[in-house]
Amino acid sequence: MDVPYDLTSYVRVLKMATTPTTEEFLQVSKIAGAGILLVGFIGFIIGGIMLLLTGGI
């Protein structure tokens, strides 16, 4: 592991990186939010099925 080489690689990546535009940020936020809602909905459905199968109601 060559530390100076690793540091120059990290610095090069940081110099190439840019902040996202407002449009890009909103698009990523919408996709992430949709993913969170989808996972929550799937968990809700699985929980409902488990309640029905075990007679917990």
Coordinates of N, CA, C and O in Angstrom, one line a residue:
M1 N 0.8 -1.2 0.0 CA 0.0 0.0 0.0 C 0.9 1.2 0.0 O 1.6 1.5 1.0
D2 N 0.9 1.9 -1.1 CA 1.7 3.1 -1.2 C 0.9 4.4 -0.9 O 0.0 4.8 -1.6
V3 N 1.1 4.9 0.3 CA 0.3 6.0 0.8 C 0.3 7.2 0.0 O -0.8 7.8 -0.4
P4 N 1.4 7.7 -0.5 CA 1.4 8.9 -1.3 C 0.6 8.7 -2.6 O -0.1 9.6 -3.1
Y5 N 0.8 7.5 -3.2 CA 0.0 7.3 -4.4 C -1.5 7.3 -4.2 O -2.3 7.8 -4.9
D6 N -1.9 6.7 -3.0 CA -3.3 6.7 -2.7 C -3.8 8.1 -2.5 O -4.9 8.4 -2.9
L7 N -3.1 8.9 -1.8 CA -3.5 10.3 -1.5 C -3.7 11.1 -2.8 O -4.6 11.8 -3.0
T8 N -2.7 10.9 -3.8 CA -2.9 11.6 -5.0 C -4.1 11.1 -5.8 O -4.7 11.9 -6.5
S9 N -4.4 9.9 -5.7 CA -5.6 9.3 -6.3 C -6.9 10.0 -5.8 O -7.8 10.4 -6.5
Y10 N -6.9 10.1 -4.4 CA -8.1 10.7 -3.8 C -8.2 12.2 -4.2 O -9.3 12.6 -4.4
V11 N -7.1 12.9 -4.2 CA -7.1 14.3 -4.5 C -7.6 14.5 -6.0 O -8.4 15.3 -6.3
R12 N -7.1 13.6 -6.9 CA -7.6 13.7 -8.3 C -9.1 13.5 -8.4 O -9.7 14.2 -9.1
V13 N -9.6 12.5 -7.7 CA -11.1 12.3 -7.7 C -11.8 13.5 -7.2 O -12.8 13.9 -7.7
L14 N -11.3 14.0 -6.1 CA -12.0 15.2 -5.5 C -12.0 16.4 -6.4 O -12.9 17.2 -6.4
K15 N -10.9 16.6 -7.1 CA -10.8 17.7 -8.1 C -11.8 17.5 -9.2 O -12.3 18.5 -9.8
M16 N -12.0 16.3 -9.6 CA -13.0 16.0 -10.8 C -14.4 16.1 -10.3 O -15.3 16.3 -11.1
A17 N -14.7 15.9 -9.0 CA -16.1 15.9 -8.5 C -16.7 17.3 -8.6 O -16.0 18.3 -8.3
T18 N -17.9 17.3 -8.9 CA -18.7 18.6 -8.9 C -19.9 18.4 -8.0 O -20.4 17.3 -7.8
T19 N -20.4 19.6 -7.6 CA -21.7 19.5 -6.9 C -22.8 19.3 -7.9 O -22.8 19.9 -9.0
P20 N -23.9 18.6 -7.5 CA -25.0 18.4 -8.5 C -25.8 19.6 -8.7 O -25.9 20.5 -7.8
T21 N -26.4 19.7 -9.8 CA -27.3 20.8 -10.1 C -28.6 20.5 -9.3 O -28.8 19.4 -8.8
T22 N -29.4 21.6 -9.2 CA -30.7 21.4 -8.5 C -31.6 20.3 -9.1 O -32.2 19.5 -8.5
E23 N -31.6 20.3 -10.5 CA -32.3 19.3 -11.2 C -31.8 17.9 -10.9 O -32.6 16.9 -10.6
E24 N -30.5 17.7 -10.9 CA -30.0 16.4 -10.6 C -30.3 15.9 -9.1 O -30.7 14.8 -8.9
F25 N -30.2 16.9 -8.2 CA -30.5 16.6 -6.8 C -31.9 16.2 -6.6 O -32.2 15.2 -5.9
L26 N -32.8 16.9 -7.3 CA -34.3 16.6 -7.1 C -34.6 15.2 -7.7 O -35.3 14.5 -7.2
Q27 N -33.9 14.9 -8.8 CA -34.2 13.6 -9.5 C -33.7 12.5 -8.6 O -34.4 11.5 -8.4
V28 N -32.5 12.6 -8.0 CA -32.0 11.6 -7.1 C -32.8 11.5 -5.8 O -33.1 10.4 -5.4
S29 N -33.3 12.6 -5.3 CA -34.2 12.6 -4.1 C -35.5 11.9 -4.4 O -36.0 11.1 -3.6
K30 N -36.1 12.1 -5.6 CA -37.3 11.4 -5.9 C -37.1 9.9 -6.0 O -37.9 9.1 -5.6
I31 N -36.0 9.5 -6.7 CA -35.8 8.1 -6.8 C -35.5 7.4 -5.5 O -36.0 6.3 -5.2
A32 N -34.7 8.1 -4.6 CA -34.5 7.5 -3.3 C -35.8 7.4 -2.5 O -36.0 6.5 -1.8
G33 N -36.6 8.5 -2.6 CA -37.9 8.5 -1.8 C -38.8 7.4 -2.3 O -39.4 6.7 -1.5
A34 N -38.8 7.2 -3.6 CA -39.6 6.1 -4.2 C -39.1 4.7 -3.7 O -39.9 3.9 -3.4
G35 N -37.8 4.6 -3.6 CA -37.3 3.3 -3.2 C -37.6 3.1 -1.7 O -38.0 1.9 -1.3
I36 N -37.6 4.1 -0.9 CA -37.9 3.9 0.5 C -39.4 3.6 0.7 O -39.8 2.7 1.5
L37 N -40.3 4.3 -0.1 CA -41.7 3.9 0.0 C -42.0 2.5 -0.5 O -42.8 1.8 0.1
L38 N -41.3 2.1 -1.5 CA -41.5 0.7 -2.1 C -41.1 -0.3 -1.1 O -41.8 -1.3 -0.8
V39 N -39.9 -0.1 -0.4 CA -39.5 -1.1 0.6 C -40.5 -1.1 1.8 O -40.8 -2.2 2.3
G40 N -40.9 0.0 2.2 CA -41.9 0.1 3.3 C -43.2 -0.6 2.9 O -43.8 -1.3 3.7
F41 N -43.7 -0.4 1.7 CA -44.9 -1.0 1.2 C -44.8 -2.5 1.2 O -45.7 -3.2 1.6
I42 N -43.7 -3.0 0.7 CA -43.4 -4.4 0.7 C -43.4 -5.0 2.1 O -44.0 -6.1 2.4
G43 N -42.8 -4.3 3.0 CA -42.7 -4.7 4.4 C -44.1 -4.8 5.0 O -44.5 -5.7 5.8
F44 N -45.0 -3.8 4.7 CA -46.3 -3.7 5.2 C -47.1 -4.9 4.6 O -47.9 -5.5 5.4
I45 N -47.0 -5.2 3.4 CA -47.7 -6.3 2.8 C -47.2 -7.7 3.4 O -48.1 -8.5 3.8
I46 N -46.0 -7.8 3.6 CA -45.4 -9.1 4.2 C -46.0 -9.2 5.7 O -46.4 -10.2 6.1
G47 N -46.0 -8.1 6.4 CA -46.5 -8.1 7.7 C -48.0 -8.4 7.8 O -48.4 -9.2 8.7
G48 N -48.7 -7.9 6.8 CA -50.2 -8.3 6.8 C -50.4 -9.7 6.5 O -51.2 -10.4 7.1
I49 N -49.6 -10.3 5.6 CA -49.7 -11.7 5.2 C -49.3 -12.5 6.4 O -50.0 -13.5 6.7
M50 N -48.3 -12.1 7.1 CA -47.9 -12.9 8.3 C -49.0 -12.9 9.4 O -49.2 -13.9 10.1
L51 N -49.6 -11.8 9.5 CA -50.8 -11.7 10.5 C -51.9 -12.6 10.1 O -52.5 -13.3 11.0
L52 N -52.2 -12.6 8.8 CA -53.3 -13.5 8.4 C -52.9 -15.0 8.5 O -53.8 -15.8 8.9
L53 N -51.7 -15.3 8.2 CA -51.3 -16.7 8.3 C -51.2 -17.2 9.7 O -51.5 -18.4 10.0
T54 N -50.8 -16.4 10.7 CA -50.7 -16.8 12.0 C -51.9 -16.6 12.9 O -52.0 -17.0 14.0
G55 N -52.9 -16.0 12.3 CA -54.2 -15.7 13.0 C -54.0 -14.7 14.1 O -54.7 -14.8 15.1
G56 N -53.2 -13.7 13.9 CA -52.9 -12.7 14.9 C -54.0 -11.6 15.0 O -54.0 -10.8 15.9
I57 N -55.0 -11.7 14.1 CA -56.1 -10.6 14.2 C -57.1 -11.0 15.1 O -57.7 -12.1 15.1

